[in-house]
GROMACS .gro file of C-alpha atoms in nm:
model
  277
    1MET     CA    1 -12.289  29.941   0.382
    2GLN     CA    2 -12.000  29.915   0.629
    3MET     CA    3 -11.783  30.115   0.390
    4GLU     CA    4 -12.047  30.389   0.366
    5ASP     CA    5 -12.071  30.404   0.746
    6ASN     CA    6 -11.694  30.436   0.774
    7GLU     CA    7 -11.689  30.711   0.513
    8ALA     CA    8 -11.963  30.896   0.703
    9GLU     CA    9 -11.767  30.864   1.027
   10ASP     CA   10 -11.452  30.989   0.857
   11THR     CA   11 -11.642  31.289   0.721
   12MET     CA   12 -11.780  31.366   1.067
   13ASP     CA   13 -11.434  31.333   1.222
   14GLN     CA   14 -11.289  31.567   0.963
   15GLY     CA   15 -11.569  31.813   1.031
   16LYS     CA   16 -11.494  31.805   1.401
   17LYS     CA   17 -11.124  31.855   1.340
   18ARG     CA   18 -11.196  32.162   1.132
   19LEU     CA   19 -11.374  32.317   1.430
   20MET     CA   20 -11.057  32.299   1.638
   21PRO     CA   21 -10.806  32.580   1.570
   22ARG     CA   22 -10.452  32.500   1.462
   23LYS     CA   23 -10.164  32.631   1.672
   24ALA     CA   24  -9.968  32.700   1.355
   25ASP     CA   25 -10.218  32.975   1.270
   26PHE     CA   26 -10.163  33.154   1.603
   27ARG     CA   27  -9.785  33.156   1.643
   28MET     CA   28  -9.609  33.447   1.810
   29ARG     CA   29  -9.326  33.515   2.052
   30ALA     CA   30  -9.294  33.276   2.345
   31HIS     CA   31  -9.293  33.560   2.600
   32CYS     CA   32  -9.377  33.928   2.636
   33ASN     CA   33  -9.235  34.196   2.863
   34PRO     CA   34  -9.499  34.230   3.139
   35LEU     CA   35  -9.357  34.567   3.248
   36SER     CA   36  -9.413  34.733   2.913
   37ASP     CA   37  -9.712  34.960   2.860
   38SER     CA   38  -9.997  34.761   2.706
   39ALA     CA   39 -10.250  34.915   2.471
   40PHE     CA   40 -10.544  34.684   2.542
   41PRO     CA   41 -10.824  34.793   2.777
   42TYR     CA   42 -10.887  34.699   3.140
   43PRO     CA   43 -11.201  34.730   3.349
   44THR     CA   44 -11.191  35.006   3.609
   45ASP     CA   45 -11.278  34.750   3.876
   46PRO     CA   46 -11.451  34.410   3.903
   47ASP     CA   47 -11.792  34.578   3.888
   48HIS     CA   48 -11.728  34.651   3.521
   49VAL     CA   49 -11.671  34.285   3.423
   50ASP     CA   50 -11.958  34.086   3.273
   51TRP     CA   51 -11.881  33.720   3.340
   52SER     CA   52 -12.199  33.607   3.162
   53THR     CA   53 -12.027  33.668   2.828
   54HIS     CA   54 -11.760  33.414   2.926
   55TYR     CA   55 -11.979  33.152   3.093
   56PRO     CA   56 -12.332  33.199   2.951
   57SER     CA   57 -12.469  32.863   3.065
   58PHE     CA   58 -12.396  32.949   3.430
   59PHE     CA   59 -12.618  33.255   3.389
   60ASN     CA   60 -12.903  33.068   3.217
   61MET     CA   61 -12.817  33.229   2.886
   62PRO     CA   62 -12.778  33.062   2.546
   63ASP     CA   63 -12.422  33.011   2.426
   64GLU     CA   64 -12.416  33.172   2.084
   65GLY     CA   65 -12.045  33.114   2.036
   66VAL     CA   66 -11.950  33.482   2.056
   67LEU     CA   67 -11.596  33.527   2.183
   68SER     CA   68 -11.519  33.802   2.438
   69LEU     CA   69 -11.142  33.783   2.473
   70ASN     CA   70 -11.020  34.142   2.505
   71THR     CA   71 -10.812  34.094   2.188
   72VAL     CA   72 -10.802  34.300   1.871
   73GLU     CA   73 -11.016  34.044   1.689
   74HIS     CA   74 -11.255  33.978   1.979
   75PRO     CA   75 -11.272  34.299   2.188
   76VAL     CA   76 -11.447  34.356   2.519
   77SER     CA   77 -11.606  34.679   2.639
   78TYR     CA   78 -11.557  34.772   3.004
   79ASP     CA   79 -11.724  35.113   2.984
   80LEU     CA   80 -12.027  35.047   3.205
   81CYS     CA   81 -12.088  34.892   3.544
   82THR     CA   82 -12.242  34.548   3.508
   83ASP     CA   83 -12.544  34.408   3.689
   84PRO     CA   84 -12.434  34.257   4.026
   85THR     CA   85 -12.573  33.919   3.920
   86LYS     CA   86 -12.321  33.919   3.633
   87ASN     CA   87 -12.013  34.087   3.780
   88GLY     CA   88 -11.968  33.844   4.066
   89ARG     CA   89 -12.118  34.041   4.352
   90ALA     CA   90 -12.445  33.846   4.360
   91GLY     CA   91 -12.398  33.564   4.109
   92PRO     CA   92 -12.143  33.314   3.979
   93THR     CA   93 -11.786  33.438   3.963
   94VAL     CA   94 -11.439  33.311   3.881
   95SER     CA   95 -11.282  33.100   4.155
   96ILE     CA   96 -10.982  32.947   3.973
   97ALA     CA   97 -10.726  33.147   3.773
   98ASP     CA   98 -10.453  33.020   3.540
   99ILE     CA   99 -10.202  33.303   3.517
  100GLY     CA  100 -10.026  33.298   3.180
  101CYS     CA  101 -10.241  33.012   3.053
  102GLY     CA  102 -10.054  32.958   2.725
  103PHE     CA  103 -10.244  32.735   2.485
  104GLY     CA  104 -10.503  32.630   2.744
  105GLY     CA  105 -10.406  32.274   2.829
  106LEU     CA  106 -10.448  32.328   3.202
  107LEU     CA  107 -10.791  32.488   3.156
  108VAL     CA  108 -10.913  32.192   2.952
  109GLY     CA  109 -10.776  31.947   3.208
  110LEU     CA  110 -10.929  32.124   3.506
  111ALA     CA  111 -11.275  32.171   3.352
  112PRO     CA  112 -11.415  31.822   3.425
  113ILE     CA  113 -11.248  31.798   3.767
  114PHE     CA  114 -11.403  32.121   3.897
  115PRO     CA  115 -11.729  32.141   3.699
  116SER     CA  116 -11.900  32.387   3.934
  117ASP     CA  117 -11.608  32.632   3.945
  118LEU     CA  118 -11.560  32.908   3.690
  119ILE     CA  119 -11.203  32.880   3.563
  120LEU     CA  120 -11.031  33.168   3.386
  121GLY     CA  121 -10.713  33.168   3.180
  122MET     CA  122 -10.529  33.500   3.165
  123GLU     CA  123 -10.282  33.543   2.879
  124ILE     CA  124 -10.090  33.851   2.766
  125ARG     CA  125 -10.034  33.744   2.403
  126ASP     CA  126 -10.309  33.840   2.161
  127LYS     CA  127 -10.289  33.552   1.914
  128VAL     CA  128 -10.248  33.288   2.183
  129THR     CA  129 -10.558  33.422   2.359
  130ASN     CA  130 -10.749  33.396   2.032
  131TYR     CA  131 -10.635  33.036   1.994
  132VAL     CA  132 -10.752  32.939   2.343
  133GLY     CA  133 -11.085  33.114   2.291
  134GLU     CA  134 -11.147  32.931   1.966
  135ARG     CA  135 -11.033  32.604   2.124
  136ILE     CA  136 -11.286  32.641   2.404
  137ARG     CA  137 -11.560  32.732   2.157
  138ALA     CA  138 -11.481  32.420   1.953
  139LEU     CA  139 -11.479  32.198   2.263
  140ARG     CA  140 -11.819  32.331   2.370
  141SER     CA  141 -11.954  32.271   2.021
  142GLU     CA  142 -11.825  31.915   2.007
  143ASN     CA  143 -11.917  31.823   2.366
  144ALA     CA  144 -12.264  31.943   2.456
  145GLY     CA  145 -12.285  32.071   2.813
  146LYS     CA  146 -11.910  32.038   2.875
  147TYR     CA  147 -11.629  32.293   2.902
  148THR     CA  148 -11.884  32.562   2.983
  149ASN     CA  149 -11.691  32.652   3.300
  150ILE     CA  150 -11.365  32.762   3.132
  151SER     CA  151 -11.284  33.083   2.952
  152VAL     CA  152 -10.990  33.308   2.866
  153LEU     CA  153 -10.912  33.675   2.826
  154ARG     CA  154 -10.614  33.883   2.729
  155THR     CA  155 -10.461  34.088   3.006
  156ASN     CA  156 -10.136  34.161   3.186
  157SER     CA  157 -10.171  33.973   3.513
  158MET     CA  158  -9.878  34.153   3.675
  159LYS     CA  159 -10.076  34.475   3.656
  160SER     CA  160 -10.446  34.402   3.621
  161LEU     CA  161 -10.560  34.141   3.874
  162PRO     CA  162 -10.725  34.407   4.099
  163ASN     CA  163 -10.931  34.512   3.797
  164TYR     CA  164 -11.090  34.167   3.774
  165PHE     CA  165 -11.089  34.004   4.118
  166ARG     CA  166 -11.209  34.090   4.469
  167LYS     CA  167 -11.060  34.006   4.806
  168GLY     CA  168 -11.076  33.636   4.893
  169GLN     CA  169 -11.246  33.548   4.564
  170LEU     CA  170 -11.012  33.277   4.438
  171LYS     CA  171 -10.970  32.917   4.552
  172LYS     CA  172 -10.674  32.839   4.328
  173MET     CA  173 -10.410  33.027   4.129
  174PHE     CA  174 -10.177  32.850   3.885
  175PHE     CA  175  -9.837  32.965   3.760
  176CYS     CA  176  -9.726  32.704   3.508
  177PHE     CA  177  -9.387  32.731   3.340
  178PRO     CA  178  -9.360  33.111   3.372
  179ASP     CA  179  -9.092  33.303   3.188
  180PRO     CA  180  -8.770  33.249   3.390
  181HIS     CA  181  -8.619  33.587   3.293
  182PHE     CA  182  -8.269  33.448   3.334
  183LYS     CA  183  -8.082  33.780   3.342
  184LYS     CA  184  -8.051  33.922   3.692
  185ALA     CA  185  -8.156  34.264   3.562
  186ASN     CA  186  -8.487  34.108   3.452
  187HIS     CA  187  -8.569  33.925   3.774
  188ARG     CA  188  -8.815  34.205   3.855
  189ARG     CA  189  -9.024  34.073   3.565
  190ARG     CA  190  -9.073  33.736   3.732
  191ILE     CA  191  -9.434  33.657   3.810
  192VAL     CA  192  -9.354  33.547   4.167
  193SER     CA  193  -9.206  33.809   4.400
  194VAL     CA  194  -9.265  33.930   4.755
  195THR     CA  195  -9.479  34.220   4.633
  196LEU     CA  196  -9.684  34.009   4.394
  197LEU     CA  197  -9.731  33.732   4.650
  198THR     CA  198  -9.893  33.985   4.882
  199GLU     CA  199 -10.131  34.070   4.600
  200TYR     CA  200 -10.204  33.701   4.533
  201ALA     CA  201 -10.271  33.650   4.905
  202PHE     CA  202 -10.529  33.929   4.887
  203PHE     CA  203 -10.726  33.751   4.614
  204LEU     CA  204 -10.697  33.399   4.757
  205ALA     CA  205 -10.945  33.283   5.018
  206ILE     CA  206 -10.806  33.142   5.342
  207GLY     CA  207 -10.724  32.781   5.256
  208GLY     CA  208 -10.688  32.866   4.887
  209ARG     CA  209 -10.388  32.732   4.702
  210LEU     CA  210 -10.111  32.877   4.487
  211TYR     CA  211  -9.956  32.630   4.241
  212THR     CA  212  -9.617  32.661   4.069
  213ILE     CA  213  -9.440  32.435   3.821
  214THR     CA  214  -9.127  32.490   3.611
  215ASP     CA  215  -8.843  32.299   3.449
  216VAL     CA  216  -8.589  32.568   3.537
  217GLN     CA  217  -8.406  32.487   3.862
  218ASP     CA  218  -8.306  32.847   3.933
  219LEU     CA  219  -8.663  32.972   3.890
  220HIS     CA  220  -8.801  32.690   4.105
  221GLU     CA  221  -8.562  32.782   4.385
  222TRP     CA  222  -8.654  33.150   4.344
  223MET     CA  223  -9.027  33.082   4.372
  224VAL     CA  224  -8.983  32.848   4.670
  225GLU     CA  225  -8.758  33.097   4.848
  226HIS     CA  226  -9.002  33.384   4.804
  227CYS     CA  227  -9.308  33.179   4.895
  228ASN     CA  228  -9.138  33.028   5.199
  229MET     CA  229  -9.048  33.370   5.337
  230HIS     CA  230  -9.398  33.511   5.292
  231PRO     CA  231  -9.601  33.502   5.616
  232LEU     CA  232  -9.933  33.432   5.440
  233PHE     CA  233  -9.832  33.108   5.265
  234ARG     CA  234  -9.754  32.757   5.387
  235ARG     CA  235  -9.597  32.495   5.163
  236LEU     CA  236  -9.796  32.174   5.119
  237THR     CA  237  -9.647  31.843   5.227
  238GLU     CA  238  -9.591  31.553   4.989
  239GLU     CA  239  -9.898  31.381   5.133
  240GLU     CA  240 -10.112  31.688   5.067
  241LEU     CA  241  -9.980  31.712   4.712
  242ALA     CA  242 -10.067  31.349   4.647
  243SER     CA  243 -10.429  31.403   4.753
  244ASP     CA  244 -10.482  31.715   4.540
  245PRO     CA  245 -10.621  31.624   4.193
  246ALA     CA  246 -10.517  31.962   4.052
  247VAL     CA  247 -10.150  31.874   4.099
  248GLY     CA  248 -10.170  31.583   3.857
  249VAL     CA  249 -10.347  31.797   3.597
  250MET     CA  250 -10.083  32.068   3.631
  251PHE     CA  251  -9.805  31.810   3.596
  252ASN     CA  252  -9.947  31.636   3.288
  253ASN     CA  253 -10.181  31.862   3.092
  254THR     CA  254  -9.998  32.181   3.003
  255GLU     CA  255  -9.846  32.199   2.657
  256GLU     CA  256  -9.518  32.324   2.800
  257GLY     CA  257  -9.510  32.036   3.049
  258GLN     CA  258  -9.565  31.784   2.773
  259LYS     CA  259  -9.279  31.943   2.578
  260VAL     CA  260  -9.052  31.906   2.882
  261GLU     CA  261  -9.156  31.543   2.915
  262ARG     CA  262  -9.074  31.469   2.552
  263ALA     CA  263  -8.730  31.621   2.607
  264GLN     CA  264  -8.695  31.406   2.922
  265GLY     CA  265  -8.658  31.716   3.134
  266LYS     CA  266  -8.741  31.759   3.501
  267LYS     CA  267  -9.061  31.925   3.620
  268MET     CA  268  -9.045  32.084   3.966
  269ILE     CA  269  -9.359  32.159   4.167
  270ALA     CA  270  -9.430  32.369   4.475
  271VAL     CA  271  -9.781  32.434   4.608
  272TYR     CA  272  -9.872  32.673   4.887
  273GLU     CA  273 -10.181  32.725   5.100
  274ARG     CA  274 -10.308  33.071   5.188
  275ILE     CA  275 -10.309  33.097   5.565
  276ALA     CA  276 -10.455  33.357   5.800
  277GLY     CA  277 -10.226  33.635   5.911
   0.00000   0.00000   0.00000
């Protein structure tokens, strides 16, 4: 009888594992050029985004497992204005954004810590976005009532944030292990710059936080220098970092961070608060 029970458990475990996508099936280039012209669609403005397709349980809708990722395989239509209760004007809306979310480790780690916040991963690579979408779908299937507050879509965050977010909408923005673009000629492709920081400040609420982490010393110094010189951001103290649960998740949960840890590399963090100005 014990053997039969064990066999049944093994079968169930194998069934669960089959629900989870395999990274090997979604491999593609580590980075993309964010300044290149992208062929995938964008909404005209936030009024054209239907967040209920990403977080159905927050809108009292059944989760039928349909993926809306803005990828070739799982497209999204932004042709029509959406009801205000679904586009964020009068209902739930995204308050935490993971810019360049990779394989979704940060999203999964943040979900139980901020259960009432809608958390969105934004990823430019088509196949990686598909992987994260299927990962979230599998997690929801395996854990009833959990991971309903995280989602992902494909977009170019250097160009499209105004198409998705409104002024002061976000509480947190994460930039985890962004492409360092080592060549000086490519520094304009870096995701943190004076111009982009002004844009991020527009979307962050007063008191909101901007998180950065990298294992590249030069990039860390670049991001700190640009954030320090911006009048709308203040760097958090060590004491403030220690009391912020999101910092620990960012340090430990991303796939890239775990890779750095296995290689015994150094992870460098800087977090900034949006201040009035």
